Structure formats: C-alpha cells, structure tokens
PDB file of C-alpha atoms in Angstrom:
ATOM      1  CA  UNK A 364     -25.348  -7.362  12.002  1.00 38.00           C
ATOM      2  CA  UNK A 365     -25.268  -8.657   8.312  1.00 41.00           C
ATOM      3  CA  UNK A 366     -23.933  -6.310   5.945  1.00 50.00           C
ATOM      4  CA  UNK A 367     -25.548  -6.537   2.198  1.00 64.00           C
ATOM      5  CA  UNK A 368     -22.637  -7.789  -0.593  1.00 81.00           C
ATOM      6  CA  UNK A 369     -21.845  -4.645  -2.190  1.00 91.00           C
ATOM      7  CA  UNK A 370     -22.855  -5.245  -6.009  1.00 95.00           C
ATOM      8  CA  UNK A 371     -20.369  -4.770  -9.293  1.00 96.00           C
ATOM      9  CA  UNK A 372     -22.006  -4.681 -11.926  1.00 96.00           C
ATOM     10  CA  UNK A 373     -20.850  -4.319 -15.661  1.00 95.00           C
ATOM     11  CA  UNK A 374     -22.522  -3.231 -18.676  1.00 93.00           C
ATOM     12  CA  UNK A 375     -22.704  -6.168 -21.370  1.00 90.00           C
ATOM     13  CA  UNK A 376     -24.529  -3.892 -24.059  1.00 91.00           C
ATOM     14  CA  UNK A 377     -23.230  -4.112 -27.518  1.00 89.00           C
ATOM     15  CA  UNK A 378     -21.112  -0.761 -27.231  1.00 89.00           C
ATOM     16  CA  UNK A 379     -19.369  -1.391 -24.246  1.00 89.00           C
ATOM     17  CA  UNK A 380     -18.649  -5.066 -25.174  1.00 84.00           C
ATOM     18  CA  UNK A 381     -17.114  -4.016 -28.287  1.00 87.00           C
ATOM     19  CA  UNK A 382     -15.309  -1.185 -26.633  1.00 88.00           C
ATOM     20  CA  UNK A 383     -13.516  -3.669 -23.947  1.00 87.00           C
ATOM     21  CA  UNK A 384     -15.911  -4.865 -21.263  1.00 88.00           C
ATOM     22  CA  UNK A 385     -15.332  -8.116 -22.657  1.00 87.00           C
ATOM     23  CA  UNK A 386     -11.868  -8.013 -21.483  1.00 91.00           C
ATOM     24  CA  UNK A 387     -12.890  -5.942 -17.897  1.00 93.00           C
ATOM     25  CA  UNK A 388     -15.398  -9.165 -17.162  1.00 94.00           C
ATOM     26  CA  UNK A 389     -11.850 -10.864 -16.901  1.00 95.00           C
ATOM     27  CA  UNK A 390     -10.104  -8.438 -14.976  1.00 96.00           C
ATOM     28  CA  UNK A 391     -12.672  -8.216 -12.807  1.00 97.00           C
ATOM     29  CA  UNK A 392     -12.976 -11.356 -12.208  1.00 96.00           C
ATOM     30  CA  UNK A 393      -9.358 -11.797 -11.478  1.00 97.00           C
ATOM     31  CA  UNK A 394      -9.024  -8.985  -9.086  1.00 97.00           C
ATOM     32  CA  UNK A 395     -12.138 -10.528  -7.083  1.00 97.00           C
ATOM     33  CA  UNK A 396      -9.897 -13.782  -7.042  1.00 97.00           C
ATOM     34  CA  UNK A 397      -7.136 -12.214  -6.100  1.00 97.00           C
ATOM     35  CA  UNK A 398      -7.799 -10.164  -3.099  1.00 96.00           C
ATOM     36  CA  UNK A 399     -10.050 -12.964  -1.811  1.00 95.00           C
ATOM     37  CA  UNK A 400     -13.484 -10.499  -2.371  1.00 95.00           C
ATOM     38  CA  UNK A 401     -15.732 -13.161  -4.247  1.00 90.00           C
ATOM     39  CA  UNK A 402     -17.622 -13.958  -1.340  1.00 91.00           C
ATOM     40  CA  UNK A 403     -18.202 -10.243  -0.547  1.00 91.00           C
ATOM     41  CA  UNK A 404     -18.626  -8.929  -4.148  1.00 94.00           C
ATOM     42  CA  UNK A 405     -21.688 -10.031  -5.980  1.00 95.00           C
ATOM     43  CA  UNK A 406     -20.723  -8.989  -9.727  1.00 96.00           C
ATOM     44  CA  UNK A 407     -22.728  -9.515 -12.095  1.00 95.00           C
ATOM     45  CA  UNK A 408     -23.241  -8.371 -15.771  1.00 93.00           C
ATOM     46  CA  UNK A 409     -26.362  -6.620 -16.846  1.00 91.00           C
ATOM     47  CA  UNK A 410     -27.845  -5.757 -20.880  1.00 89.00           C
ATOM     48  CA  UNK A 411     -27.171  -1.557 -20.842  1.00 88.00           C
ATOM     49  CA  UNK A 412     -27.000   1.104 -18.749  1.00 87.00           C
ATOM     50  CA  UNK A 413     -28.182   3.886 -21.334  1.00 87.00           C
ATOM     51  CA  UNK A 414     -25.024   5.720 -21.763  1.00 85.00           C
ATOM     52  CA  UNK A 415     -23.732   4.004 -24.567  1.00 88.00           C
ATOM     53  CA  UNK A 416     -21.302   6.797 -25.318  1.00 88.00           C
ATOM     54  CA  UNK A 417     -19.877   6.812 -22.179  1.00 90.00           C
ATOM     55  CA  UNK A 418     -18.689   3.426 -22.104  1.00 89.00           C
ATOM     56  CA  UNK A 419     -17.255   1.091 -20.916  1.00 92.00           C
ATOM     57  CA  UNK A 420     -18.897   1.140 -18.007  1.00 93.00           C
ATOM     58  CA  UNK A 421     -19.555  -0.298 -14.836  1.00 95.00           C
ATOM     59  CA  UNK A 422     -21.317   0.643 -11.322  1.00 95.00           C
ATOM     60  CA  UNK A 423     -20.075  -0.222  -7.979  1.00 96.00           C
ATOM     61  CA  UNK A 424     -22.903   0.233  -5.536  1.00 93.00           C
ATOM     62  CA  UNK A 425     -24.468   3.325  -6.692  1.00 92.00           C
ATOM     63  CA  UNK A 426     -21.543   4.915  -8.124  1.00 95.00           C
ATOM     64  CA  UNK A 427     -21.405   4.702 -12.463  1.00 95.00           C
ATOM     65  CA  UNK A 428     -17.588   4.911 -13.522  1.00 96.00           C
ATOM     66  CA  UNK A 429     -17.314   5.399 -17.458  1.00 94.00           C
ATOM     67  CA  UNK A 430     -14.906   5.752 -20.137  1.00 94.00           C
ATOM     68  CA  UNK A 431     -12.718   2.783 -19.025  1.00 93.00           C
ATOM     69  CA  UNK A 432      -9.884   0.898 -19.904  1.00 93.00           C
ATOM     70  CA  UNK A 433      -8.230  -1.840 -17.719  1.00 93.00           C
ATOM     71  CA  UNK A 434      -5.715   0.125 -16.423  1.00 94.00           C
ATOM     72  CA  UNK A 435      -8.514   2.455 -14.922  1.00 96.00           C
ATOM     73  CA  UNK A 436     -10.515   0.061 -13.775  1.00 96.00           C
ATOM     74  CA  UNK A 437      -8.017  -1.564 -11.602  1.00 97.00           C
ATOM     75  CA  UNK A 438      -7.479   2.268 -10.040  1.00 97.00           C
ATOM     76  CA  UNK A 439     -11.360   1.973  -9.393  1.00 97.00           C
ATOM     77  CA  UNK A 440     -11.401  -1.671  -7.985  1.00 97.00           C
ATOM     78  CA  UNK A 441      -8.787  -0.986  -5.586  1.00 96.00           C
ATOM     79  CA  UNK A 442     -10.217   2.149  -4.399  1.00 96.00           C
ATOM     80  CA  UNK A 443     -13.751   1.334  -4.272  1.00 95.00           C
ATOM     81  CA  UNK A 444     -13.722  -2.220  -2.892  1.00 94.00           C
ATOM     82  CA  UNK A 445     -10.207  -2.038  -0.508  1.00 92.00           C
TER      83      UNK A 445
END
C-alpha cells in the first residue's frame, strides 16, 4: 500500500515572513535534510493562511501550529514528523 507524503506547509504571507518564516523555510529545510525526510515530506510554501495575527505559522497535515519561533518549531518537527 502507498502511503500519501504527509504535506508541510508554511505560510509566506507578508506578516509571517516579516515575523520569521523567512528564517523557519531554512530550518525546515534543514531538519528535512537532516533526518533524511525529503523524500517523505512534501513542504511547500503557500501566500496566507488568514490568521495573520497568529503567525508564524505553518500546518503539518491538517494540524495549524502558530505563534512560532525556531526553537518551537523544531519541538513541532520532531514531534509531528518522527
């Protein structure tokens, strides 16, 4: 049975770039790299997720995390994805 690539996917829009998803896209990308995950992880970016006061922001499947900072997101990462 083929199981679908479970989706990351960060918002890009102009409040959660400024507030540090320009620097998650990195460590992001990194952690993928690192625990060998980029060819079960499709991540991807995408314009705005609405919350805009919420941010930074990212989904993992169906689940929205918010309010993050790379230290959090790591927590998230390895939780979600190991």
């Amino acid at each position: 049975m083929i199981k679908e690539q479970t989706e990351v996917v960060i918002c890009l829009g102009s409040s959660c770039f400024a507030r540090g998803n320009k620097q998650m896209v990195q460590i992001i990308k990194k952690f993928l790299e690192d625990n060998n995950l980029m060819h079960k992880i499709k991540f991807r970016g995408k314009h705005c997720f609405g919350n805009c006061e919420n941010g930074p922001s990212i989904m993992i499947g169906q689940k929205r995390f918010e309010h993050l900072d790379p230290e959090s997101v790591l927590v998230i990462l390895e939780r979600e994805l190991l």
